[in-house]
CSV table of N, CA and C in Angstrom, one decimal:
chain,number,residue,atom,x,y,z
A,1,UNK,N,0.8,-1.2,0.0
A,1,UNK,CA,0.0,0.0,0.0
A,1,UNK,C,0.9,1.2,0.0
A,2,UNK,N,0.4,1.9,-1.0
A,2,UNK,CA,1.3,3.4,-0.9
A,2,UNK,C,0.7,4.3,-0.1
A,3,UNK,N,1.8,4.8,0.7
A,3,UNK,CA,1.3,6.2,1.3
A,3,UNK,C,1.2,7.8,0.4
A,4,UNK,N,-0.2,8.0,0.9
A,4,UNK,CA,-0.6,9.0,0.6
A,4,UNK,C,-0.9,10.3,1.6
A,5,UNK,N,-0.6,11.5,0.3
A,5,UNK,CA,-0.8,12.7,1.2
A,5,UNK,C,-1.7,12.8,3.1
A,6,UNK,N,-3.0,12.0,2.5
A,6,UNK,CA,-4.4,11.9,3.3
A,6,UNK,C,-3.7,11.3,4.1
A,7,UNK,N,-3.2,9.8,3.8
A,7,UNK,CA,-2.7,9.4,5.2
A,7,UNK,C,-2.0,9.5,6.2
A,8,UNK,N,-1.2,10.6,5.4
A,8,UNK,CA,0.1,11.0,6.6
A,8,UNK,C,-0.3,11.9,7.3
A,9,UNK,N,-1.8,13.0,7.0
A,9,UNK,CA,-1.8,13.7,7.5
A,9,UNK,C,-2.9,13.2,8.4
A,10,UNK,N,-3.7,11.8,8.1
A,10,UNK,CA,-4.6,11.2,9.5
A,10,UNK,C,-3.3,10.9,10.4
A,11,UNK,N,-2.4,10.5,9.8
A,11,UNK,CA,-1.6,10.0,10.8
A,11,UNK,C,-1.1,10.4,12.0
A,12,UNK,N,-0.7,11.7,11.2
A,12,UNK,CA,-0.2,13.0,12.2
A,12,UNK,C,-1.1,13.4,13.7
A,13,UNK,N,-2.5,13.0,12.4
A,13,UNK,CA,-3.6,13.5,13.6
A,13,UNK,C,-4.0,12.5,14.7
A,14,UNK,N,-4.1,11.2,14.3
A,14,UNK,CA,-4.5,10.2,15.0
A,14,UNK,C,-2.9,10.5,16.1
A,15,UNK,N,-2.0,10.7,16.2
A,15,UNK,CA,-1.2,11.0,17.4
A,15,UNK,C,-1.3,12.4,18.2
A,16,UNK,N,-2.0,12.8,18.1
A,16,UNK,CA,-2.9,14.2,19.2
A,16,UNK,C,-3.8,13.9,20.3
A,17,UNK,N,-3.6,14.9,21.3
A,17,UNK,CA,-4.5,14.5,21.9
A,17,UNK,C,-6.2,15.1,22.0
A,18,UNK,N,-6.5,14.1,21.6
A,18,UNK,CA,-8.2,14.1,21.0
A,18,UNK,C,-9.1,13.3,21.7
A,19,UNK,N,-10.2,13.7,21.7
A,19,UNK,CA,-11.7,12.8,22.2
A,19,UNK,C,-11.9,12.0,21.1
A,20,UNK,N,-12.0,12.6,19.9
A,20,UNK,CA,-12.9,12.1,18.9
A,20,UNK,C,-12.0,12.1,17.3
A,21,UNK,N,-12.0,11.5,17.0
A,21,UNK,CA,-11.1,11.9,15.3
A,21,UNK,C,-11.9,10.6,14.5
A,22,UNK,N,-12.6,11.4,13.7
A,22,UNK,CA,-13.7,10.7,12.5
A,22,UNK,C,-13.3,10.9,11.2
A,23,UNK,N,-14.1,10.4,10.3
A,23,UNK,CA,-13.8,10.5,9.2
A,23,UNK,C,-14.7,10.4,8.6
A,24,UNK,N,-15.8,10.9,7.4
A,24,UNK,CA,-16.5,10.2,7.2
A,24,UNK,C,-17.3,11.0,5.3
A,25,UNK,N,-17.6,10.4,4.7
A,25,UNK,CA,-18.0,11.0,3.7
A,25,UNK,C,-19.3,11.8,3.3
A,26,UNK,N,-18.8,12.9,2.6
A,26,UNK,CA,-20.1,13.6,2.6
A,26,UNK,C,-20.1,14.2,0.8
A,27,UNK,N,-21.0,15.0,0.7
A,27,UNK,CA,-21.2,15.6,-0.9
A,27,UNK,C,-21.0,17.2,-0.8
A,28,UNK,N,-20.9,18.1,-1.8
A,28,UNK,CA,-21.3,19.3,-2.0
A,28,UNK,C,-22.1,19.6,-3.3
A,29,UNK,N,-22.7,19.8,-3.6
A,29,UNK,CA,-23.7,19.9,-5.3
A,29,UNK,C,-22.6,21.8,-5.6
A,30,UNK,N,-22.5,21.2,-6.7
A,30,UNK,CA,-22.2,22.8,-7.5
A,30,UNK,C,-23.5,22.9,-8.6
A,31,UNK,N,-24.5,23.4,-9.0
A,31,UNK,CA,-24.5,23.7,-10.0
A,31,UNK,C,-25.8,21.7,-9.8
A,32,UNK,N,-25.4,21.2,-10.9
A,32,UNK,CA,-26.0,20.2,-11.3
A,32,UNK,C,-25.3,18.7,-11.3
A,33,UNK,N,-24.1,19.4,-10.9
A,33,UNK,CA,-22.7,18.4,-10.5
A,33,UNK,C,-23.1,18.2,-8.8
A,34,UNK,N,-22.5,17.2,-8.5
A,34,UNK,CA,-22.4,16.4,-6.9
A,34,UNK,C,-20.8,15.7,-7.2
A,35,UNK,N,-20.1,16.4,-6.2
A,35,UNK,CA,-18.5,16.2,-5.6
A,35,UNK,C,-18.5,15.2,-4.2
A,36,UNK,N,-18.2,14.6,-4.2
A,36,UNK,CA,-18.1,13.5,-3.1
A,36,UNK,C,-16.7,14.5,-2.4
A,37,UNK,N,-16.6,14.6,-1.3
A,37,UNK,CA,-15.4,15.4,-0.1
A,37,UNK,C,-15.2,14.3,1.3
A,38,UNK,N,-14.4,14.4,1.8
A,38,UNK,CA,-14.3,13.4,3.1
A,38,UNK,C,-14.1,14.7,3.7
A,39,UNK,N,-14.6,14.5,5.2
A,39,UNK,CA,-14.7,14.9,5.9
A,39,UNK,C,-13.8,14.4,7.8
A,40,UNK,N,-13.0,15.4,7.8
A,40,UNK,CA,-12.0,14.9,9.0
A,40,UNK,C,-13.0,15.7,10.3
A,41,UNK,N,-13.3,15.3,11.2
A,41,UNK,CA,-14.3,15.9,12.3
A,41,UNK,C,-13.3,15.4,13.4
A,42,UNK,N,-12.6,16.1,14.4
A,42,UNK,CA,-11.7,16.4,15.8
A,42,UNK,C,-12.4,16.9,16.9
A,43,UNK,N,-12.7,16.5,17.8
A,43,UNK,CA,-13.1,16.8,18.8
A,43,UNK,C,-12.1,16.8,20.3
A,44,UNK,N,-11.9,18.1,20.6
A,44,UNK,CA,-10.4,17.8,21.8
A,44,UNK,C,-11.0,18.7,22.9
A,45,UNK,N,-10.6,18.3,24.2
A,45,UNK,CA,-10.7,19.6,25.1
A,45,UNK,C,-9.8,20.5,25.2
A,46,UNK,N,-8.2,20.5,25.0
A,46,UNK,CA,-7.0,20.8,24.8
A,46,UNK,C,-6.7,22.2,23.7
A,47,UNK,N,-7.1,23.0,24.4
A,47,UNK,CA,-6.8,24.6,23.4
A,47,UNK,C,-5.3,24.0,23.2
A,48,UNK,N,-4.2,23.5,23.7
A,48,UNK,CA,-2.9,23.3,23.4
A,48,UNK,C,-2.9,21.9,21.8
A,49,UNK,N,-3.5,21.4,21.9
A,49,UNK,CA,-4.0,20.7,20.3
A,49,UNK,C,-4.3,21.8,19.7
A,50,UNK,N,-5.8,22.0,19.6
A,50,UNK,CA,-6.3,23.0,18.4
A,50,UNK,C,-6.2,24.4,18.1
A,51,UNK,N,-5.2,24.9,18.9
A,51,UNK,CA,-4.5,26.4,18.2
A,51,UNK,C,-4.0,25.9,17.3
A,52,UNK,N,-2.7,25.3,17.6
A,52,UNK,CA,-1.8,25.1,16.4
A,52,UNK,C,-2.6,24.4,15.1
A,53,UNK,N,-3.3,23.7,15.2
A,53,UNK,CA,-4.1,23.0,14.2
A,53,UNK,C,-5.0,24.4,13.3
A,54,UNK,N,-6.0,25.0,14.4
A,54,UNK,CA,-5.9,25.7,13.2
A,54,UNK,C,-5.2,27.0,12.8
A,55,UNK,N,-4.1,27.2,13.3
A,55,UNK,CA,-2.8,28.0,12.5
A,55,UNK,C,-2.3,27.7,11.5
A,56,UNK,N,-1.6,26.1,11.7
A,56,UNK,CA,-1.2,24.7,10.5
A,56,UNK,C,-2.1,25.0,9.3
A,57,UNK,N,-3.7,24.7,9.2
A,57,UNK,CA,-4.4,24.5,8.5
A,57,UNK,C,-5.3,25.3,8.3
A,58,UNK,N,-4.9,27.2,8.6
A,58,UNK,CA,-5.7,28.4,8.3
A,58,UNK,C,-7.5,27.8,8.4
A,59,UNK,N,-7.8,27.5,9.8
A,59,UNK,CA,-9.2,27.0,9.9
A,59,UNK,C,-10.1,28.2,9.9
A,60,UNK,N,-11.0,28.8,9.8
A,60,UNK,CA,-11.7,29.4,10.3
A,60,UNK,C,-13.0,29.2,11.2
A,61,UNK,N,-13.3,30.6,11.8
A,61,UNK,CA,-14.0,30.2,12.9
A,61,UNK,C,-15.2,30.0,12.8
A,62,UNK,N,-16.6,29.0,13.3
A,62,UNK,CA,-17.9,29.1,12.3
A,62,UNK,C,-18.7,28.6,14.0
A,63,UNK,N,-19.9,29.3,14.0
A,63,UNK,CA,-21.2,29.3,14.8
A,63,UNK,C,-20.9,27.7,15.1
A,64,UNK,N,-21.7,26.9,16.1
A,64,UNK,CA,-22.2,25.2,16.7
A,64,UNK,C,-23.0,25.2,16.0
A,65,UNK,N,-23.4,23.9,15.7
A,65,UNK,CA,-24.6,23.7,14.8
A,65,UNK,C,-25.7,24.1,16.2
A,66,UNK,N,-26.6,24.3,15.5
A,66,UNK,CA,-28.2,24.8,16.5
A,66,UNK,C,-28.2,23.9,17.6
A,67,UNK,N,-28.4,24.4,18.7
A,67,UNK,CA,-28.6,23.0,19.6
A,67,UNK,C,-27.5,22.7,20.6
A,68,UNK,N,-26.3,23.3,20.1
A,68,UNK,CA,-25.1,22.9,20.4
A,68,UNK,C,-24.4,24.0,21.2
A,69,UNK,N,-25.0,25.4,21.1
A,69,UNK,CA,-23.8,27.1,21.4
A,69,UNK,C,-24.6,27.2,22.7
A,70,UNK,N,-23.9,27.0,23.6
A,70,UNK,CA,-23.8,26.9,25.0
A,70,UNK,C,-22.8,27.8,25.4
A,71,UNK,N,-22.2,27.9,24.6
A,71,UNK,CA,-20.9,29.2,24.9
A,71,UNK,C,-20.0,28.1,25.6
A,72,UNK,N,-20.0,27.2,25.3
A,72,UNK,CA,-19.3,25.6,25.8
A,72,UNK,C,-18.0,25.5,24.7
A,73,UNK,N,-18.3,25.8,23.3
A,73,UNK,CA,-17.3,25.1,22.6
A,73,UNK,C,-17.3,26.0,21.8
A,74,UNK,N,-16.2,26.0,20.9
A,74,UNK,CA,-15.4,26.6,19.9
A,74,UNK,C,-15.5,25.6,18.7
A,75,UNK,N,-16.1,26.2,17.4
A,75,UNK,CA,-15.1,25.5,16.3
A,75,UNK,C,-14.6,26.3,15.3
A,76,UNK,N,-13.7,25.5,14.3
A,76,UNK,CA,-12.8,25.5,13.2
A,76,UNK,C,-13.7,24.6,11.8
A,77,UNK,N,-13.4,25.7,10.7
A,77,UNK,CA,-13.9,24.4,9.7
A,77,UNK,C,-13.0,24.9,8.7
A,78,UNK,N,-12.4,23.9,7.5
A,78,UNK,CA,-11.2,24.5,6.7
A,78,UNK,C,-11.1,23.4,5.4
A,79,UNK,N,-10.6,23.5,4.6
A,79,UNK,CA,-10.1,23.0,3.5
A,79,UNK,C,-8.8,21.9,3.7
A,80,UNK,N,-8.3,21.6,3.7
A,80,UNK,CA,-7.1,20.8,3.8
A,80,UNK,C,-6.4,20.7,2.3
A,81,UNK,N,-5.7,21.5,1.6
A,81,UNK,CA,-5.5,21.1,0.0
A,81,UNK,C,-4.2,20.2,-0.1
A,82,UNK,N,-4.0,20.0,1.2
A,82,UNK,CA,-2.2,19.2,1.5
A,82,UNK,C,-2.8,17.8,1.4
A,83,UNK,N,-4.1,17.6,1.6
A,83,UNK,CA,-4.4,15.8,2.2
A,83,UNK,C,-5.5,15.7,0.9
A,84,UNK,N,-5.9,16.4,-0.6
A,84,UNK,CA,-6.2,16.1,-1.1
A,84,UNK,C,-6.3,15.5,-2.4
A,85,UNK,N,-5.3,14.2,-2.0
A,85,UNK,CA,-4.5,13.6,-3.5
A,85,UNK,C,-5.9,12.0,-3.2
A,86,UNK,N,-7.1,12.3,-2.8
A,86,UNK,CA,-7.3,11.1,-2.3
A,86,UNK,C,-9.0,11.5,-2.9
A,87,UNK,N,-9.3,12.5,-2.6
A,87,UNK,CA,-10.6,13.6,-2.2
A,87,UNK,C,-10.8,14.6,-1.8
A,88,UNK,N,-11.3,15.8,-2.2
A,88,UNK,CA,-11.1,16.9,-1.4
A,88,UNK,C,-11.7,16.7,-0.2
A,89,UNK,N,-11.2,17.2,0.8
A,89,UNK,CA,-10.7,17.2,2.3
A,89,UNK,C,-11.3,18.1,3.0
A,90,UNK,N,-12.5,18.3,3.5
A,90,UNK,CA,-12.6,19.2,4.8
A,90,UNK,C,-11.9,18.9,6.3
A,91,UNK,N,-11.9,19.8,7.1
A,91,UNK,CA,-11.2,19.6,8.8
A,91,UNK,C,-13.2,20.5,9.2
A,92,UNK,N,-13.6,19.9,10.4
A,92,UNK,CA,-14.3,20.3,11.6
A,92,UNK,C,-13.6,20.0,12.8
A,93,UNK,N,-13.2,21.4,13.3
A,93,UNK,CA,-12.3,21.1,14.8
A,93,UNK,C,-12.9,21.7,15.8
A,94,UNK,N,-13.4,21.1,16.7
A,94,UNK,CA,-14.7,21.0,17.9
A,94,UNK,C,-13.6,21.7,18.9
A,95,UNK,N,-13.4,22.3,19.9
A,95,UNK,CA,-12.7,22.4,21.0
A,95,UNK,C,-13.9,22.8,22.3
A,96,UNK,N,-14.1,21.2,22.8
A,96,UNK,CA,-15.1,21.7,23.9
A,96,UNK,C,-14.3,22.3,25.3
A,97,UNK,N,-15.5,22.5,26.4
A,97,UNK,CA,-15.2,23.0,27.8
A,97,UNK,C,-14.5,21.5,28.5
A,98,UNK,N,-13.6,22.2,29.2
A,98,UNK,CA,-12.5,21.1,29.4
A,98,UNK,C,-11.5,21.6,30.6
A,99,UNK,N,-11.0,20.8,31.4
A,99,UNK,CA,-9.6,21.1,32.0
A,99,UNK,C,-8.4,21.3,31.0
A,100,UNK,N,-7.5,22.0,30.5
A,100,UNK,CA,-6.2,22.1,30.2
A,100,UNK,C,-5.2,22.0,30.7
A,101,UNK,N,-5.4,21.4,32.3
A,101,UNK,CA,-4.2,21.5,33.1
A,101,UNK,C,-3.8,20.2,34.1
């Protein structure tokens, strides 16, 4: 099996410290076209994980989904164009309320 972009960069991730690290496939429609994208979803308590992550991977910052903004958590959502020799690549990076110490 060759290594690919994608996998080196789960790789990277699967050694963080994380709650949650998924993966899972999803679509975007342009137009009359449908793009298949994978989707990387991180869930950490650790502000010392997910700064640098989204620095690394220019994340931006986006609302909880409904249901969810408790003023509890933080997220990131971003493109990944380094891990996409496989699929284009989103990141969702969750940073809930947590001890950091």
């Amino acid at each position: 099996m060759t290594d690919t972009a994608f996998s080196a960069v789960m790789s990277r991730l699967s050694a963080l410290d994380t709650l949650s690290l998924r993966v899972s496939q999803d679509w975007l429609a342009f137009g009359l076209d449908r793009v298949d994208v994978l989707v990387i979803d991180i869930l950490t308590v650790s502000e010392l994980t997910a700064m640098p992550l989204v620095s690394k991977y220019r994340l931006s910052a986006v609302h909880p989904d409904p249901g969810r903004d408790l003023g509890l958590t933080k997220v990131w959502t971003g493109w990944l164009g380094d891990a996409s020799d496989v699929a284009p690549v989103a990141m969702r990076l969750t940073l809930a309320a947590g001890d950091d110490g």
